[in-house]
Tab-separated table of C-alpha atoms in Angstrom:
chain	number	residue	atom	x	y	z
A	153	MET	CA	0.043	0.044	0.049
A	154	ILE	CA	2.900	2.233	0.799
A	155	LYS	CA	4.608	1.541	-2.408
A	156	LEU	CA	1.413	2.368	-4.399
A	157	LYS	CA	1.156	5.657	-2.615
A	158	TYR	CA	4.650	6.339	-3.179
A	159	ILE	CA	4.611	5.495	-6.790
A	160	ALA	CA	1.393	7.546	-7.164
A	161	ALA	CA	2.945	10.512	-5.355
A	162	THR	CA	6.113	10.277	-7.446
A	163	ALA	CA	4.048	10.012	-10.694
A	164	GLY	CA	2.095	13.022	-9.482
A	165	VAL	CA	5.313	14.987	-8.894
A	166	GLY	CA	6.599	13.956	-12.320
A	167	VAL	CA	3.462	15.081	-14.054
A	168	LEU	CA	3.662	18.481	-12.240
A	169	ALA	CA	7.107	18.735	-12.980
A	170	SER	CA	6.588	18.156	-16.645
A	171	LEU	CA	3.651	20.640	-16.619
A	172	ALA	CA	5.899	23.175	-14.991
A	173	VAL	CA	8.536	22.857	-17.895
A	174	ILE	CA	5.717	22.694	-20.817
A	175	THR	CA	3.435	25.421	-19.468
A	176	PRO	CA	5.966	28.353	-19.662
A	177	ALA	CA	6.938	27.135	-23.100
A	178	PHE	CA	3.283	26.905	-24.227
A	179	VAL	CA	2.558	30.292	-22.649
A	180	GLN	CA	5.294	31.886	-24.367
A	181	GLN	CA	4.450	30.478	-27.681
A	182	ARG	CA	0.964	31.697	-27.196
A	183	SER	CA	2.260	35.092	-26.218
A	184	ILE	CA	4.371	35.378	-29.400
A	185	ALA	CA	1.490	34.142	-31.513
A	186	GLU	CA	-0.771	36.799	-29.949
A	187	ALA	CA	1.785	39.513	-30.454
A	188	VAL	CA	2.210	38.586	-34.161
A	189	ALA	CA	-1.643	38.549	-34.655
A	190	ASN	CA	-1.910	41.960	-32.942
A	191	THR	CA	0.863	43.386	-34.960
A	192	ALA	CA	-0.642	42.095	-38.235
A	193	SER	CA	-3.945	43.350	-37.221
A	194	THR	CA	-2.476	46.709	-36.384
A	195	THR	CA	-0.709	46.881	-39.528
A	196	ALA	CA	-3.632	45.794	-41.733
A	197	THR	CA	-5.825	48.604	-40.114
A	198	THR	CA	-3.455	51.417	-40.249
A	199	VAL	CA	-4.805	54.050	-42.481
A	200	THR	CA	-2.351	56.522	-44.279
A	201	ALA	CA	-3.581	60.130	-44.820
A	202	PRO	CA	-4.329	60.794	-48.396
A	203	VAL	CA	-1.682	63.197	-50.068
A	204	PRO	CA	-3.375	66.440	-50.592
A	205	ALA	CA	-3.758	67.578	-54.110
A	206	PRO	CA	-1.719	70.417	-55.274
A	207	ALA	CA	-3.242	73.824	-54.965
A	208	VAL	CA	-4.447	75.231	-58.398
A	209	THR	CA	-3.974	78.931	-59.172
A	210	HIS	CA	-6.727	79.821	-61.831
A	211	GLY	CA	-9.148	82.696	-62.814
A	212	HIS	CA	-11.802	83.532	-65.071
A	213	PRO	CA	-10.417	85.279	-68.108
A	214	THR	CA	-11.413	88.842	-68.722
A	215	HIS	CA	-8.527	90.354	-71.020
A	216	ILE	CA	-6.204	89.168	-73.582
A	217	GLY	CA	-3.032	90.954	-74.678
A	218	VAL	CA	-0.514	90.358	-77.292
A	219	PRO	CA	2.166	93.047	-76.930
A	220	SER	CA	4.089	92.218	-80.009
A	221	LEU	CA	0.992	92.944	-82.170
A	222	GLY	CA	-0.673	95.638	-80.185
A	223	ILE	CA	-3.751	93.484	-79.480
A	224	SER	CA	-5.551	94.422	-76.262
A	225	LEU	CA	-9.025	92.968	-75.980
A	226	GLY	CA	-11.796	92.005	-73.485
A	227	VAL	CA	-12.594	88.517	-73.163
A	228	ILE	CA	-16.256	87.339	-72.648
A	229	ASP	CA	-17.883	83.933	-72.282
A	230	GLY	CA	-18.683	82.044	-75.372
A	231	GLN	CA	-20.745	78.877	-75.967
A	232	TYR	CA	-21.200	76.296	-78.614
A	233	ASN	CA	-24.581	75.518	-79.778
A	234	ALA	CA	-24.871	71.800	-80.699
A	235	ALA	CA	-28.181	72.169	-82.385
A	236	ASP	CA	-26.967	74.311	-85.181
A	237	GLY	CA	-23.139	74.019	-84.887
A	238	SER	CA	-22.624	77.715	-84.184
A	239	TRP	CA	-20.402	79.457	-81.628
A	240	THR	CA	-21.473	82.822	-80.135
A	241	LEU	CA	-19.170	85.683	-81.494
A	242	SER	CA	-18.422	89.233	-80.978
A	243	ASP	CA	-17.181	91.919	-83.180
A	244	THR	CA	-15.203	93.627	-80.668
A	245	GLN	CA	-13.938	90.974	-77.961
A	246	ALA	CA	-12.531	87.789	-77.827
A	247	MET	CA	-14.630	84.655	-76.655
A	248	PHE	CA	-13.704	82.188	-73.838
A	249	GLY	CA	-14.984	78.646	-74.580
A	250	THR	CA	-16.751	78.035	-71.248
A	251	MET	CA	-16.578	74.238	-71.804
A	252	THR	CA	-12.869	74.420	-71.364
A	253	PRO	CA	-10.641	74.934	-68.142
A	254	GLU	CA	-10.243	78.468	-66.930
A	255	PRO	CA	-6.602	79.704	-67.217
A	256	ASN	CA	-4.580	77.844	-64.580
A	257	ASP	CA	-0.964	76.818	-63.624
A	258	THR	CA	-1.661	72.938	-63.378
A	259	THR	CA	-3.456	71.211	-66.335
A	260	GLY	CA	-5.954	71.571	-69.026
A	261	ASN	CA	-6.454	73.264	-72.442
A	262	THR	CA	-8.059	76.776	-72.178
A	263	PHE	CA	-9.832	77.747	-75.374
A	264	ILE	CA	-10.220	81.420	-76.544
A	265	TYR	CA	-11.470	82.391	-80.076
A	266	GLY	CA	-12.365	85.222	-82.065
A	267	HIS	CA	-13.020	86.908	-85.398
A	268	ALA	CA	-10.285	87.137	-88.010
A	269	THR	CA	-10.825	91.041	-88.081
A	270	ASN	CA	-8.405	93.866	-87.312
A	271	ARG	CA	-10.267	94.668	-84.378
A	272	VAL	CA	-9.990	91.078	-82.892
A	273	PHE	CA	-7.715	88.240	-83.956
A	274	GLY	CA	-7.059	89.352	-87.528
A	275	ARG	CA	-3.272	89.904	-86.736
A	276	LEU	CA	-2.592	86.553	-85.054
A	277	PRO	CA	-0.947	85.009	-88.069
A	278	GLN	CA	1.920	87.514	-87.697
A	279	LEU	CA	3.010	85.841	-84.301
A	280	LYS	CA	6.312	84.147	-84.233
A	281	THR	CA	7.096	80.938	-82.316
A	282	GLY	CA	8.353	82.133	-78.742
A	283	SER	CA	6.094	85.014	-78.757
A	284	GLU	CA	4.337	85.946	-75.389
A	285	ILE	CA	0.801	86.713	-74.666
A	286	ALA	CA	-1.096	87.412	-71.395
A	287	ILE	CA	-4.446	86.598	-70.025
A	288	HIS	CA	-5.770	88.705	-67.266
A	289	THR	CA	-8.491	87.105	-64.841
A	290	SER	CA	-11.257	88.393	-62.753
A	291	ASN	CA	-9.365	87.629	-59.708
A	292	GLY	CA	-6.366	89.873	-60.291
A	293	LEU	CA	-3.997	87.368	-62.041
A	294	ARG	CA	-1.973	87.580	-65.223
A	295	PHE	CA	-1.318	84.266	-66.913
A	296	VAL	CA	1.697	84.499	-69.488
A	297	TYR	CA	1.903	81.951	-72.175
A	298	THR	CA	4.579	81.325	-75.038
A	299	LEU	CA	3.557	80.349	-78.570
A	300	ARG	CA	4.766	76.824	-79.357
A	301	SER	CA	3.047	76.269	-82.715
A	302	SER	CA	0.361	77.122	-85.195
A	303	VAL	CA	-1.488	75.174	-87.663
A	304	VAL	CA	-4.511	75.526	-90.075
A	305	VAL	CA	-7.348	72.881	-89.762
A	306	SER	CA	-10.746	72.246	-91.032
A	307	PRO	CA	-13.891	73.409	-88.887
A	308	THR	CA	-14.655	69.776	-88.033
A	309	ASP	CA	-11.022	69.124	-86.552
A	310	THR	CA	-11.990	69.083	-82.814
A	311	SER	CA	-8.590	67.713	-81.678
A	312	VAL	CA	-7.460	71.289	-80.940
A	313	LEU	CA	-9.874	71.201	-77.809
A	314	ALA	CA	-8.381	67.884	-76.566
A	315	ALA	CA	-7.482	67.867	-72.843
A	316	THR	CA	-3.883	68.256	-72.078
A	317	GLN	CA	-1.619	67.213	-68.997
A	318	LYS	CA	0.134	70.554	-68.831
A	319	PRO	CA	-1.673	74.040	-68.603
A	320	THR	CA	-2.174	75.167	-72.330
A	321	LEU	CA	-3.801	78.017	-74.118
A	322	THR	CA	-5.393	77.488	-77.580
A	323	LEU	CA	-6.511	80.593	-79.668
A	324	GLN	CA	-8.467	80.080	-82.689
A	325	THR	CA	-9.531	82.422	-85.538
A	326	CYS	CA	-10.772	81.806	-89.105
A	327	THR	CA	-8.678	81.746	-92.149
A	328	GLY	CA	-8.938	81.217	-96.000
A	329	LEU	CA	-10.663	83.179	-98.802
A	330	TRP	CA	-14.220	82.632	-97.450
A	331	SER	CA	-13.007	81.987	-93.729
A	332	GLU	CA	-13.529	78.211	-94.472
A	333	ASN	CA	-10.636	77.001	-92.248
A	334	ARG	CA	-9.519	77.621	-88.745
A	335	HIS	CA	-6.244	79.031	-87.663
A	336	ILE	CA	-5.072	77.471	-84.429
A	337	PHE	CA	-2.304	78.790	-82.124
A	338	THR	CA	-1.049	76.505	-79.339
A	339	PHE	CA	0.701	78.175	-76.184
A	340	ASP	CA	2.510	76.687	-73.326
A	341	PHE	CA	2.051	78.197	-69.809
A	342	THR	CA	5.063	80.293	-68.700
A	343	ARG	CA	4.165	81.817	-65.480
A	344	VAL	CA	1.309	83.506	-63.464
A	345	GLU	CA	1.749	86.997	-61.789
A	346	LYS	CA	-0.375	89.283	-59.590
A	347	LEU	CA	-1.601	92.332	-61.190
């Protein structure tokens, strides 16, 4: 009877000793696993703040000046009438195509057009590559552009109004014996100044 109690007691001590060795290892493994899970969970739910969009300097066009040609004109809003294919026009002012972006320092193709008369855009064909022009805006800014190129296209060629990555200015007037074509002038944005 004593032997059995001794064996049982010894066995119990052995089991407890085994548990004393195994339990810390198990607890340690469990703690590591929980730490990894918590880190993964924290990493997965971390939200980075969005990068703010760059500030865009822009303004509604009110005046165009071409110093090299002595052109100084008011600019008013112009619209395209899809029903009859016509554009609003003025005999004394340039027209801003309101379906295009306002002059700005970031992106887009600003479109301004006018009659091929001496009072409006009749002298534009005399412009040389590299010539500067300026657009004044209603919020007291002056956007300066440099002529990159000019081309004559048919009235149905709308590629001149295509969006652009860089800020661009497109001027248009008529050309040809019967004003049957369009003379397009493409300008690159140079700088913006306060008036």
